[in-house]
Amino acid sequence: MKRPYKDIYAVLKINRIIVLATVVFATASSLFSIWMVYNINSKAMNSAFAINTDGTVIPLKLVVQKENFNVEALAHLELFHNYFYNIDASNYEKNLEKALWLGNSSVDNLYRQKKSDGVYNRLLQYSLVQKVLHIDSLIEEKNGAYSFRTITVFEINRGTIIDTYELVTTGNLITVNRNFPNNPHGLLITAYYENSLKKIPNETP
């Protein structure tokens, strides 16, 4: 018995469907590949990278963010130390009120302790002028947390006598919502502590 042959038109129709499906799939794959390459290239062109000290590659965007944070943090610390230590009988209340906006309860506790010890009463009683001469801060980052160490040099003018002191303070920094003009940098000092205070000998002519 002879084997029947399939209709040639049916065979050609099936082959045409297969060829069309293959072409459509190949075209879609090519378009998807082109889009992926374009997308990756666009991201690469809009991004830059830097080499960390340990040899790892980090996005430059993170480097810029860190540099911006350091600038903001240094400005915040300078503003706080000026407000908290650059005081006299005429401005101490206003300056201390501004300083308290820049720190948490650790700053407020130190302020209350100084007030209890009569620091500000002596300022009024003897018309003392406490002037900040220099502020130098070092910021360290560890596991996303920021700490600082600040050296503040200031002088106390007692009229006929001027004494110069070096104060070392430490603490941490956290980010908060900006509150202009009370807290323009959006940072808050925590765990604030006065580590040491020493008198700097006056230079003799």
XYZ file of C-alpha atoms in Angstrom:
205
model
C 0.000 0.000 0.000
C 1.406 3.373 -1.008
C 2.075 6.013 1.704
C -0.071 9.116 1.075
C 1.768 12.378 0.596
C 0.825 15.468 2.568
C -0.647 18.403 0.748
C 2.331 20.519 -0.388
C 0.471 23.726 0.393
C -0.067 22.626 4.002
C 3.629 21.864 4.333
C 4.607 25.232 2.887
C 2.172 26.985 5.199
C 3.691 25.311 8.263
C 7.197 26.151 7.080
C 6.203 29.779 6.504
C 4.777 30.018 10.016
C 7.953 28.558 11.473
C 10.141 30.939 9.442
C 8.027 33.959 10.423
C 8.084 32.980 14.094
C 11.866 32.564 13.934
C 12.320 35.949 12.271
C 10.035 37.684 14.788
C 11.815 36.051 17.717
C 15.238 36.934 16.317
C 14.179 40.530 15.661
C 12.734 40.889 19.178
C 15.899 39.426 20.684
C 18.059 41.820 18.666
C 15.960 44.840 19.662
C 16.069 43.799 23.322
C 19.857 43.362 23.170
C 20.278 46.775 21.532
C 18.095 48.372 24.221
C 20.074 46.679 27.010
C 23.378 47.873 25.542
C 22.035 51.418 25.175
C 20.675 51.423 28.706
C 23.931 50.162 30.214
C 25.934 52.656 28.170
C 23.699 55.533 29.282
C 24.121 54.602 32.929
C 27.874 54.284 32.460
C 28.076 57.688 30.778
C 26.121 59.289 33.614
C 28.177 57.621 36.306
C 31.804 57.739 37.280
C 33.871 55.629 39.584
C 36.713 56.135 41.994
C 39.253 53.787 43.522
C 39.012 53.414 47.287
C 42.116 53.186 49.469
C 41.701 49.409 49.657
C 41.539 49.089 45.866
C 37.784 48.644 45.562
C 35.773 50.577 42.991
C 33.052 52.856 44.357
C 30.601 55.101 42.482
C 31.782 58.683 42.309
C 28.262 59.726 43.333
C 28.921 58.222 46.757
C 32.245 60.028 46.931
C 30.537 63.345 46.146
C 27.851 62.672 48.751
C 30.513 61.929 51.356
C 32.455 65.075 50.454
C 29.270 67.119 50.690
C 28.529 65.601 54.081
C 32.014 66.460 55.345
C 31.620 70.073 54.222
C 28.217 70.330 55.909
C 29.517 68.632 59.061
C 32.550 70.905 59.385
C 30.358 73.969 58.920
C 27.877 72.632 61.482
C 30.600 72.012 64.070
C 32.154 75.426 63.513
C 28.762 77.085 63.876
C 27.999 75.202 67.085
C 31.346 75.832 68.760
C 31.172 79.505 67.885
C 27.701 79.813 69.386
C 28.528 77.775 72.488
C 31.915 79.256 73.367
C 32.082 82.676 71.707
C 30.102 84.480 74.397
C 30.075 87.575 76.580
C 27.642 89.303 78.907
C 25.692 90.842 76.036
C 25.207 87.853 73.736
C 25.519 84.641 75.754
C 21.774 83.992 76.072
C 21.139 84.467 72.350
C 24.186 82.433 71.315
C 23.454 79.561 73.678
C 19.859 79.388 72.491
C 21.124 79.029 68.913
C 23.681 76.401 69.977
C 21.008 74.250 71.613
C 19.274 73.864 68.234
C 22.392 72.148 66.869
C 22.693 69.378 69.473
C 20.564 66.923 71.395
C 20.095 66.470 75.143
C 23.834 65.899 75.680
C 24.439 69.543 74.729
C 21.518 70.723 76.830
C 22.798 68.739 79.835
C 26.228 70.338 79.518
C 24.644 73.775 79.299
C 22.580 73.121 82.445
C 25.668 71.846 84.262
C 27.641 74.969 83.366
C 24.722 77.119 84.440
C 24.479 75.240 87.746
C 28.226 75.673 88.291
C 27.852 79.451 87.930
C 29.805 79.776 84.678
C 27.385 82.279 83.167
C 26.902 84.173 86.433
C 30.651 84.808 86.550
C 30.460 85.953 82.948
C 27.971 88.617 84.002
C 29.534 89.446 87.344
C 33.032 90.103 86.009
C 32.063 91.233 82.481
C 34.159 88.491 80.947
C 34.593 88.206 77.211
C 35.155 84.692 75.877
C 36.321 84.819 72.251
C 36.894 81.840 69.957
C 40.157 82.141 68.035
C 40.356 78.876 66.124
C 38.256 75.756 65.492
C 39.710 72.578 64.005
C 37.477 69.512 63.565
C 38.233 65.962 62.442
C 35.348 63.764 61.231
C 35.515 59.972 61.131
C 33.091 57.549 59.507
C 32.647 53.949 60.633
C 29.887 51.640 59.415
C 27.791 54.602 58.345
C 28.099 56.389 61.715
C 29.955 59.689 62.035
C 31.982 60.892 65.004
C 34.062 64.021 65.473
C 36.883 65.457 67.503
C 37.149 69.241 67.680
C 39.899 71.442 69.065
C 38.696 74.913 69.985
C 41.145 77.609 70.969
C 39.600 80.553 72.774
C 40.649 83.392 75.039
C 39.022 84.863 78.111
C 39.459 88.586 78.510
C 39.310 89.641 82.150
C 40.136 93.266 81.470
C 43.767 93.479 82.427
C 44.447 89.779 81.929
C 43.846 87.674 78.826
C 44.184 83.892 79.149
C 44.126 81.458 76.216
C 42.753 77.914 76.432
C 42.581 74.821 74.266
C 39.410 72.744 74.561
C 39.013 69.255 73.081
C 35.453 68.055 72.497
C 34.038 64.868 70.957
C 30.677 63.562 69.881
C 28.646 62.042 67.073
C 26.682 63.490 64.195
C 23.324 62.335 62.855
C 21.228 63.709 60.005
C 17.908 65.418 60.698
C 15.541 67.612 58.725
C 16.916 71.027 57.885
C 15.344 73.843 59.865
C 16.436 77.207 58.523
C 17.740 79.308 60.186
C 17.860 77.233 63.387
C 19.584 74.196 61.888
C 20.635 75.019 58.312
C 22.887 71.967 57.808
C 20.377 69.313 58.861
C 22.730 67.711 61.393
C 22.512 67.092 65.124
C 25.336 66.681 67.621
C 24.888 63.730 69.968
C 26.954 62.256 72.810
C 28.689 65.619 73.176
C 31.508 65.694 75.705
C 34.234 68.110 76.794
C 37.291 65.877 77.024
C 40.017 68.244 78.148
C 40.727 71.899 78.790
C 44.221 73.263 79.151
C 45.635 76.719 79.468
C 48.039 77.803 76.754
C 50.970 79.819 78.118
C 51.044 83.371 76.834
C 53.968 84.144 74.595
C 56.436 86.544 76.190
C 57.787 89.299 73.957
